[in-house]
XYZ file of C-alpha atoms in Angstrom:
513
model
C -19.501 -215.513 38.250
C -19.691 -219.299 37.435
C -21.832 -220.881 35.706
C -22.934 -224.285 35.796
C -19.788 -226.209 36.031
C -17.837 -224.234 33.847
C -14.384 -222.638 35.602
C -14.668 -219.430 33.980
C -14.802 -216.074 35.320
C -18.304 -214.780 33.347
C -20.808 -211.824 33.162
C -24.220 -211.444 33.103
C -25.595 -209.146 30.126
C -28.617 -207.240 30.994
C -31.006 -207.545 28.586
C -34.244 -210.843 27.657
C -31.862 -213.124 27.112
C -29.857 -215.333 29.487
C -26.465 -214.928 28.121
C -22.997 -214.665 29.672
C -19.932 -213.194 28.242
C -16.031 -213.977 29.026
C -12.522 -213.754 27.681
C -10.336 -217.062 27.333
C -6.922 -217.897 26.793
C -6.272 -220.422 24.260
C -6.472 -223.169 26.345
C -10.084 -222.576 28.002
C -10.978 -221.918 24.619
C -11.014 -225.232 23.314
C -11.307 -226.225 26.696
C -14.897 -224.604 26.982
C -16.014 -225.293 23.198
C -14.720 -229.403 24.362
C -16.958 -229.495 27.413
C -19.807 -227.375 26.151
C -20.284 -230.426 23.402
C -19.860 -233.002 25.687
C -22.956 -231.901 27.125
C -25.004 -231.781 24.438
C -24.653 -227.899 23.828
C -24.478 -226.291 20.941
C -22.400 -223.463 18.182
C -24.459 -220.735 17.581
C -21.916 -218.238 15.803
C -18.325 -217.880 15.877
C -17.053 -214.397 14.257
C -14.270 -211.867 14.600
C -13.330 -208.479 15.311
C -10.744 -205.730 14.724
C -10.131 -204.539 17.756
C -6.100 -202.418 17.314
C -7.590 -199.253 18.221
C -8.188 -201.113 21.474
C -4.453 -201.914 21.875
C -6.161 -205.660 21.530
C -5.161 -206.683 18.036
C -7.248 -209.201 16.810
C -10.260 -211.115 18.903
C -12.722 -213.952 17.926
C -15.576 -215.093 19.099
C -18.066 -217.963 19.822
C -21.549 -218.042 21.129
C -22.592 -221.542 22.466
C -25.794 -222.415 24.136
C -25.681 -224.811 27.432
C -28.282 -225.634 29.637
C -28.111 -222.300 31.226
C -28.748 -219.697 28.240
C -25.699 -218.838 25.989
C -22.037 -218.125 26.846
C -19.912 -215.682 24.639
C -16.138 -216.419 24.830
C -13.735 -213.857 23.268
C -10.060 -215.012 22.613
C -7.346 -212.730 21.678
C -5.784 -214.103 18.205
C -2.277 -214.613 18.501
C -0.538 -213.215 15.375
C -3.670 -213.533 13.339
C -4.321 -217.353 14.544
C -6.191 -219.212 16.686
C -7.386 -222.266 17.982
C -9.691 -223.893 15.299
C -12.961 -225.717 16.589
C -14.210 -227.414 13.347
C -13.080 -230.849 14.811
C -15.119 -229.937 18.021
C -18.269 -228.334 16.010
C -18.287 -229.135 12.129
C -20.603 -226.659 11.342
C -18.053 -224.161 12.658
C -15.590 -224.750 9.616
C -17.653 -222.531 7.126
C -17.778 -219.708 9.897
C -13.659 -220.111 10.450
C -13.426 -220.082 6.524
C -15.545 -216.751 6.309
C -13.743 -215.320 9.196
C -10.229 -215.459 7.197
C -11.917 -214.389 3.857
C -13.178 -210.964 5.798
C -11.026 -210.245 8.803
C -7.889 -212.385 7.878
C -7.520 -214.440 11.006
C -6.922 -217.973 10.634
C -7.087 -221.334 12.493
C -4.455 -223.744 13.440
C -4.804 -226.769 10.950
C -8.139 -225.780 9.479
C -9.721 -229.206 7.955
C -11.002 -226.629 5.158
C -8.902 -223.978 3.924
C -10.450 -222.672 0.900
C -12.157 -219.374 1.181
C -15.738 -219.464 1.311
C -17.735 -215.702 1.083
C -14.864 -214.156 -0.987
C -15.339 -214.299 -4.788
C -13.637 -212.023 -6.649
C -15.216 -209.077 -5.268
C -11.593 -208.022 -3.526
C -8.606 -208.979 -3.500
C -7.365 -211.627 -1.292
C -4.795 -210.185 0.415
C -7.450 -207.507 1.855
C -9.940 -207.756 4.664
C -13.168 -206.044 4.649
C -13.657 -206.472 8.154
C -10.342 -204.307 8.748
C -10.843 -200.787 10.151
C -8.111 -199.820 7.756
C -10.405 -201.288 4.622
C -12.275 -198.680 2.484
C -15.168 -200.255 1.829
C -16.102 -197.348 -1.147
C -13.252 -198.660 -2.634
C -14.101 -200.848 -6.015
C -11.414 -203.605 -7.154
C -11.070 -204.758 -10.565
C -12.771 -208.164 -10.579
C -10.552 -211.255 -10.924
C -10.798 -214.950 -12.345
C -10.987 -217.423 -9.387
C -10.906 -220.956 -9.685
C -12.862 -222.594 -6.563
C -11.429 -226.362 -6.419
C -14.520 -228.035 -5.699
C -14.175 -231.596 -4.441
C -14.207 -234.176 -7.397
C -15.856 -237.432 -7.299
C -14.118 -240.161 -9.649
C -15.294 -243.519 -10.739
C -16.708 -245.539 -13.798
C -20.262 -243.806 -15.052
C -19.896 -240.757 -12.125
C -20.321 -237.391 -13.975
C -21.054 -233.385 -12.484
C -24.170 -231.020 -13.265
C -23.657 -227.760 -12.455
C -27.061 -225.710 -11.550
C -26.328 -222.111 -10.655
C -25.510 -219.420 -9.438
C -28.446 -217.861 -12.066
C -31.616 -220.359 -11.498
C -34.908 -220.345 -13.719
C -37.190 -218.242 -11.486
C -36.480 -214.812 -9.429
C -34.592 -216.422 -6.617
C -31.426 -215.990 -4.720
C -28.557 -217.074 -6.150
C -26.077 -219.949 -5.452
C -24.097 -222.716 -6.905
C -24.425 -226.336 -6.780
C -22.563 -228.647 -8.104
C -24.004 -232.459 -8.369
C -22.233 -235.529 -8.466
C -24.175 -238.312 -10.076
C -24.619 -241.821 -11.031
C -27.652 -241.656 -13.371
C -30.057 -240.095 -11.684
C -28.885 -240.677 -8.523
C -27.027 -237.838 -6.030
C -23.765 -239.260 -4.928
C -22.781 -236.029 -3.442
C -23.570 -232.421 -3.612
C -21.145 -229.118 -3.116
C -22.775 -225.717 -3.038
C -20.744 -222.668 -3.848
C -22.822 -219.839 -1.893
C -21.407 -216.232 -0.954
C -22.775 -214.186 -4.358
C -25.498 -212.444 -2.408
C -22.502 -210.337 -0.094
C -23.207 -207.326 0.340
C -20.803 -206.055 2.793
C -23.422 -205.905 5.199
C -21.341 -206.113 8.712
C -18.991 -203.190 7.108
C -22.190 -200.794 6.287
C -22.976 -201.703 9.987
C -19.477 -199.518 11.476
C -20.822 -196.133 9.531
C -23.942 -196.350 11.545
C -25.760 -195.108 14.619
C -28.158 -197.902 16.980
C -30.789 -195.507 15.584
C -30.294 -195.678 12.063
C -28.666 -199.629 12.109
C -32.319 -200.902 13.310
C -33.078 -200.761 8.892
C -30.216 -202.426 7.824
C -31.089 -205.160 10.616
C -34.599 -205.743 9.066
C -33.207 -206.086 5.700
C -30.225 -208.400 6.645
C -32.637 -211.604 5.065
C -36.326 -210.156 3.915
C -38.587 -212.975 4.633
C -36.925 -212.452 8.413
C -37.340 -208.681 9.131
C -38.838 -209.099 12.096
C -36.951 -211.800 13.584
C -33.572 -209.355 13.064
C -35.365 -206.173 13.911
C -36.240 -207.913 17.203
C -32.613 -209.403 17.702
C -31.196 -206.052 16.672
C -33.366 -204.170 19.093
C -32.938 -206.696 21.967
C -28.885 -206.539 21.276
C -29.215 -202.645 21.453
C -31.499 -202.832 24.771
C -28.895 -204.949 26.069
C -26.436 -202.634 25.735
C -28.077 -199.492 27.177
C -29.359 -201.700 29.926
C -33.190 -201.123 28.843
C -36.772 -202.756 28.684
C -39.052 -201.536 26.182
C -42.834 -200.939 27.342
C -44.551 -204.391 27.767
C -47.227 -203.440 24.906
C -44.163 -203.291 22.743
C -43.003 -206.493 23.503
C -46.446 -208.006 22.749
C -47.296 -206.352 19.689
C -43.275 -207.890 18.539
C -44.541 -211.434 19.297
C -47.414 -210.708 17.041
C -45.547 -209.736 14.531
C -43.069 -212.593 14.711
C -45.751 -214.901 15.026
C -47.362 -213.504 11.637
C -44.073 -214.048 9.868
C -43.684 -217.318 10.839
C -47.519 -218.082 9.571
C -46.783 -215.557 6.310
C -43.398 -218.089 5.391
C -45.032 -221.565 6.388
C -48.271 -220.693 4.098
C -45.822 -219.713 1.092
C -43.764 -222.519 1.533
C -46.271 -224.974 2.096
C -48.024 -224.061 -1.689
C -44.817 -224.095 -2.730
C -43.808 -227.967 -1.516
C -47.167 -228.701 -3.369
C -45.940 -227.190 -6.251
C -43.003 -228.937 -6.656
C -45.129 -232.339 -6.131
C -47.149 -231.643 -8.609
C -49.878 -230.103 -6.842
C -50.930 -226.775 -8.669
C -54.161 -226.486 -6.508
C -52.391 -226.063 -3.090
C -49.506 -223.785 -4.429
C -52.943 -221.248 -5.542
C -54.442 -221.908 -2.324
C -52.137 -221.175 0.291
C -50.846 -217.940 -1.873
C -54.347 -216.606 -1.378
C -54.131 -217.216 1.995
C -51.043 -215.878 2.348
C -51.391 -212.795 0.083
C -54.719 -212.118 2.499
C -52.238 -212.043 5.678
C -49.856 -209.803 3.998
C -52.514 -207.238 2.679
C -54.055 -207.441 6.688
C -49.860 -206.545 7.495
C -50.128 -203.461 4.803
C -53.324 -202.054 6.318
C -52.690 -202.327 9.899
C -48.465 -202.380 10.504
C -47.657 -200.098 7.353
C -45.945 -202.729 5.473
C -46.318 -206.473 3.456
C -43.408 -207.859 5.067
C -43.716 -205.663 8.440
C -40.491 -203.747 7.625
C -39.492 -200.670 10.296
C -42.029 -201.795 12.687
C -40.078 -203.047 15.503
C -37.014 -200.264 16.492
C -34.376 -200.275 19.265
C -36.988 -199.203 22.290
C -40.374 -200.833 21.069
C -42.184 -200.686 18.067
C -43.835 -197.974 15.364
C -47.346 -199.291 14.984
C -49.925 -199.816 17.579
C -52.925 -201.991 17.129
C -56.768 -200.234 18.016
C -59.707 -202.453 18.929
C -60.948 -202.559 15.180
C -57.583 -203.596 13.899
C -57.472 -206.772 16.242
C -61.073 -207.468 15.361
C -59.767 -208.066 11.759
C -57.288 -210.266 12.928
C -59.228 -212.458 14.885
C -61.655 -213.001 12.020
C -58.616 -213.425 9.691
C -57.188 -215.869 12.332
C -60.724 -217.597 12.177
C -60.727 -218.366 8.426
C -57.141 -218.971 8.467
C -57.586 -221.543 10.806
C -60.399 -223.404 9.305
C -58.288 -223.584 5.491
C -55.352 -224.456 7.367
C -57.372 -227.333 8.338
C -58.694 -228.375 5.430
C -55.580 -227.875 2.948
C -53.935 -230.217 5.580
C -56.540 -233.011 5.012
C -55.910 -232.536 1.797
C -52.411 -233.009 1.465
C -52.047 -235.979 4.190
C -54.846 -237.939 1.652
C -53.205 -236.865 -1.622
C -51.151 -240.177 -2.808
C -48.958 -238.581 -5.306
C -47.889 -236.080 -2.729
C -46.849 -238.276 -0.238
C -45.506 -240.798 -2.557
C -43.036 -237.915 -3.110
C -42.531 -236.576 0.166
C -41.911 -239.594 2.583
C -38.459 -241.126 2.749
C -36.787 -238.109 0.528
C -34.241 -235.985 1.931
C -34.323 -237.637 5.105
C -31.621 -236.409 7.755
C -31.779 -238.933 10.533
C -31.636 -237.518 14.288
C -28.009 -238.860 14.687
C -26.727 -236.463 11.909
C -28.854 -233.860 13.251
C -27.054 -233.643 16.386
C -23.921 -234.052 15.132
C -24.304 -231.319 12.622
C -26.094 -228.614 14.775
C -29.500 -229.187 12.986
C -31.325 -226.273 13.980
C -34.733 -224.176 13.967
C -37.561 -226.271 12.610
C -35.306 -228.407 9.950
C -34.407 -229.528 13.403
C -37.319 -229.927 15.151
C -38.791 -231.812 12.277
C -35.404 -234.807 12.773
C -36.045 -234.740 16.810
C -34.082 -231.937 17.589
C -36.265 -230.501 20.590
C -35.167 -226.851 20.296
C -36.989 -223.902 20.736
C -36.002 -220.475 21.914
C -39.710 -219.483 22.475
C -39.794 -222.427 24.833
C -36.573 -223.156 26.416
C -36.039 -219.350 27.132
C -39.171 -217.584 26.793
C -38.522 -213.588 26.281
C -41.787 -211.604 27.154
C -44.572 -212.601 26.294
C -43.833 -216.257 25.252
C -43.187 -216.811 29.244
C -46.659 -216.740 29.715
C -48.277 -218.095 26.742
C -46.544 -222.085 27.281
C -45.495 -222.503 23.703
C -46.134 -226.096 22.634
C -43.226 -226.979 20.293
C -43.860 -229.021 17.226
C -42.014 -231.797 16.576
C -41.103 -234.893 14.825
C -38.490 -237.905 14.281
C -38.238 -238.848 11.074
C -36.260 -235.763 9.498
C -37.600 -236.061 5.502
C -39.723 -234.110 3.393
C -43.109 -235.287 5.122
C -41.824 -234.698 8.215
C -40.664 -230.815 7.613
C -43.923 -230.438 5.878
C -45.818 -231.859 9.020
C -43.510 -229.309 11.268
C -45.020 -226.489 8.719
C -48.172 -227.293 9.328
C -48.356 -227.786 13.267
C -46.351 -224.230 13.510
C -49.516 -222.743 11.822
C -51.373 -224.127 14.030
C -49.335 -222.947 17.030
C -49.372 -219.805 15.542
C -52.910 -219.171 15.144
C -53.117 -219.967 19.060
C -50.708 -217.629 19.895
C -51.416 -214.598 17.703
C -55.370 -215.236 19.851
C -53.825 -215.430 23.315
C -51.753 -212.603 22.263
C -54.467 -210.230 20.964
C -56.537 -211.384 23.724
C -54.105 -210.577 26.331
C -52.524 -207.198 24.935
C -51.735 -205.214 27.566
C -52.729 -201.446 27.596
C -49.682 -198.889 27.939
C -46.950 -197.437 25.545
C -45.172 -198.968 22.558
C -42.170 -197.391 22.833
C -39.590 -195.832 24.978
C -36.159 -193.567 24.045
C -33.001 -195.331 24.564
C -30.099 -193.565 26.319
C -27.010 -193.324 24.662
C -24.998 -196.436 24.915
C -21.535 -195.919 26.617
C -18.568 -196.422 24.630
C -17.409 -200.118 24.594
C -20.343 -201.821 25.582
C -21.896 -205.399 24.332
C -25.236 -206.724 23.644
C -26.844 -209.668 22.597
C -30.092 -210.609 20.787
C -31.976 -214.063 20.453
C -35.267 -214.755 18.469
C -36.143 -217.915 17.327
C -37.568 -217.138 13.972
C -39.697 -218.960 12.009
C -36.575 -220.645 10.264
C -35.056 -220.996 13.345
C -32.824 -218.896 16.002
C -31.439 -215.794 14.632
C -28.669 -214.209 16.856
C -27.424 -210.634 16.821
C -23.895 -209.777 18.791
C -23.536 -205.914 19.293
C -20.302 -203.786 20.191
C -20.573 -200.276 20.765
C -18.400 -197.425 19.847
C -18.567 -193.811 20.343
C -20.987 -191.279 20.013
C -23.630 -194.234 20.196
C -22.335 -195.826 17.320
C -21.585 -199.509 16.499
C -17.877 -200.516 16.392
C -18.812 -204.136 15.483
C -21.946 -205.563 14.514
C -22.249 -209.532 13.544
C -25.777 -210.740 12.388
C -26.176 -214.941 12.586
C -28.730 -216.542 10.115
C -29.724 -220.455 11.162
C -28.979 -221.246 7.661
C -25.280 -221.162 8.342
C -26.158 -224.638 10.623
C -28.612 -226.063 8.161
C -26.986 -225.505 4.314
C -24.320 -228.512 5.103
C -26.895 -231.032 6.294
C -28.636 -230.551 2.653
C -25.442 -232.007 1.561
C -26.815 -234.943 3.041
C -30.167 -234.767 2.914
C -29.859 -235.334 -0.957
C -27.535 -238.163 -0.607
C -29.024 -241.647 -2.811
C -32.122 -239.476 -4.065
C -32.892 -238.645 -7.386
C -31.995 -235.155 -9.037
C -35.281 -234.600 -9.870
C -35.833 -234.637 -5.863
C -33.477 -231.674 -5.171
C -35.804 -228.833 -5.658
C -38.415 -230.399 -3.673
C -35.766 -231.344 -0.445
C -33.756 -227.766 -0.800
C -37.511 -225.893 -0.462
C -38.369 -228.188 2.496
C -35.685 -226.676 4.401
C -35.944 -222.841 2.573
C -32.812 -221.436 3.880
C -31.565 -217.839 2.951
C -28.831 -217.333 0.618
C -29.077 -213.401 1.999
C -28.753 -213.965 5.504
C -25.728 -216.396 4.933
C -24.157 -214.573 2.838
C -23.915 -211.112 4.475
């Protein structure tokens, strides 16, 4: 089957998503990758599997939207090489790098060969990702000294912040190079939050898998429980019941408010305003408490499975929310006033950590660090799953890619939100929430796609016998959006860096696997 104007012999996948899967030779590799850029498309994950038991050695992978949905390409590595794309897709280099440090495959003339997840956690002549790898095993822990890239000149010196920060976050290294107070460039070290998570994946069933998925990056179970569930779906060639799909957009949609209200307070915070870091905890620790009492959990963990979900909603239950949505709305509206009046505030947030659309596209800018430096991209409205196909999502946008401008994006997704989550308890269809999944066959693939509230998390399933998964790679946006902080931070102030590295909130947990 072709699509679009690509010569390539593709499949359709069954499953919500529009997504196409082929295997290349080397040439249509970089042929594809080539052409898919030059019009306008984009990376979403490149990865790697063992596949020997196969009689198929060695395969990679690449997922890459175009106009039509996504295309998965599959290429055969040739004596543990392949075809690098970094000089086609720069944010691809990081993904190449992690691919050799856990599967051992390498690219042709990498522009970056230094290994990026692996620490010291195994040695480096062993692959996790290898079927012949015991992951129980433990290996004595080795020095490792990671040449970071040195800037030289008269008055330039480093400060090192991390991996262990002041405050019970995720850890990661970054390493400042400075003139003064100003950021000539900036290097993070990430990778100390592996946890072997794609490995822990191969001992598992689709049944049991679904609660690693929702604990792949916490503040985005529901986003991977949905992508895990719609990869497994895919795979069995299922739909769950349409009051199950529902009831998951409302529970996406109340993640995305629960993580725009907590990092809203927290921008404020780190501008000096106490009052709107208590304010929009309260109204976020009210949403979460509503999530305890009706879905089971604070964070909505376990309540969306391969084949619907675990919680249904009764009349009473989406009373509460409405009148939650009610009061949410109007202190949404007011804290917003607030902020856009508050002259110290926006002294602080306009013009810092400004990525300009240019960069954006040429970095892969994604998810709503994109949207908020014109990057119109939206899964919920370019390929609307059930029910987002019939509730006309109206993306939120802007151009000028700082601080104000990701804050701004923040506060017109709550907004959006709010309208949903109504249209969505308003229109709740009647019926079942879930359905039992047949066993998958041996060998087959499946793909999930949610746009979550950081952006588009992607989920590439392959099966194995006795319904288990053979190969299991979870994608976090934050693999597109760590480099362009790099940038962001370039000519501000170090005092600036905490306030333009919350503005775009990416996971350290979800990167690092």
């Amino acid at each position: 089957m072709r699509i679009e104007d690509f010569d390539l012999a593709l499949s359709p996948l069954p499953g919500a998503a529009p997504v196409w899967h082929g295997d290349v030779d080397a040439a249509a590799w970089r042929q594809v990758c080539q052409q898919v850029h030059d019009k306008g498309g984009r990376l979403v994950a490149l990865w790697g599997s063992d596949r020997r038991e196969l009689r198929r050695g060695f395969v990679v992978h690449a997922a890459l939207v175009i106009r039509s949905g996504l295309v998965w390409l599959t290429l055969s590595a040739d004596h543990e090489a392949y075809p690098g794309i970094d000089d086609i897709f720069p944010v691809a280099s990081r993904m190449q790098r992690a691919l050799g440090d856990l599967l051992g495959i390498y690219p042709h003339n990498p522009q970056d060969a230094r290994p990026w997840l692996r620490h010291s956690a195994w040695p480096a002549d062993q692959y996790p990702l290898r079927k012949d790898f015991d992951g129980s095993t433990v290996h004595p822990a080795t020095a490792q000294d990671y040449p970071f890239v040195t800037v030289e000149g008269d008055g330039v010196h480093e400060i090192a912040v991390g991996p262990v920060h002041a405050g019970t976050i995720e850890p990661g290294h970054f390493r400042f190079s400075v003139i003064g107070e100003k950021i000539l460039r900036l290097e993070p070290r990430l990778g100390y939050t592996h946890k072997g998570v794609e490995k822990l994946f191969e001992a598992m069933t689709l049944e049991s898998g679904a609660r690693l998925a929702g604990r792949i990056s916490g503040d985005s179970t529901v986003a991977y429980a949905w992508a895990y569930a719609m990869a497994a779906e895919s795979a069995v060639d299922r739909t769950p019941p349409e009051r199950a799909l529902w009831l998951r957009a409302l529970l996406l949609e109340r993640e995305r408010l629960a993580n725009h209200l907590g990092d809203l307070g927290a921008l404020g915070n780190d501008a000096g305003l106490a009052f709107g870091l208590a304010q929009f905890s309260c109204l976020k620790e009210d949403l979460l408490r509503s999530n305890a009492a009706l879905f089971g959990h604070r964070y909505l963990m376990d309540s969306i499975v391969p084949g619907g979900v675990i919680s249904d909603l009764d009349e009473s239950g989406g009373a509460r929310l409405m009148a939650e949505l009610d009061v949410l709305d109007q202190a949404v509206s007011r804290l917003h006033n607030i902020y856009d009046d508050h002259a110290g505030l926006q002294d602080r947030f306009i013009g810092a950590g400004r990525v300009a659309p240019e960069l954006a596209v040429g970095l892969g800018l994604c998810g709503l660090a994109g949207r908020a430096s014109a990057q119109a991209w939206d899964l919920r409205a370019q390929f609307p799953a059930v029910p987002y196909d019939r509730l006309d999502v109206q993306m939120a946008t802007h151009r000028n890619g700082d601080v104000a401008a990701r804050v701004t994006v923040r506060f017109d997704e709550v907004n959006e939100a709010i309208r949903l989550c109504r249209l969505i308890l308003k229109g709740l269809p009647s019926g079942a929430i879930f359905t039992a999944l047949p066993k998958a066959p041996d060998n087959a693939i499946g793909v999930g796609w949610v746009e979550g509230w950081r952006g588009e998390v992607f989920v590439a399933l392959e099966t194995g016998a006795d319904n288990r998964i053979r190969r299991l790679h979870p994608h976090d946006p934050s693999w597109q959006n760590w480099p362009l902080i790099e940038h962001a931070v370039m000519g501000n102030i170090v005092p600036d860096f905490p306030l333009i590295n919350k503005s775009f909130n990416l996971s350290y947990s979800g990167h690092d696997l």
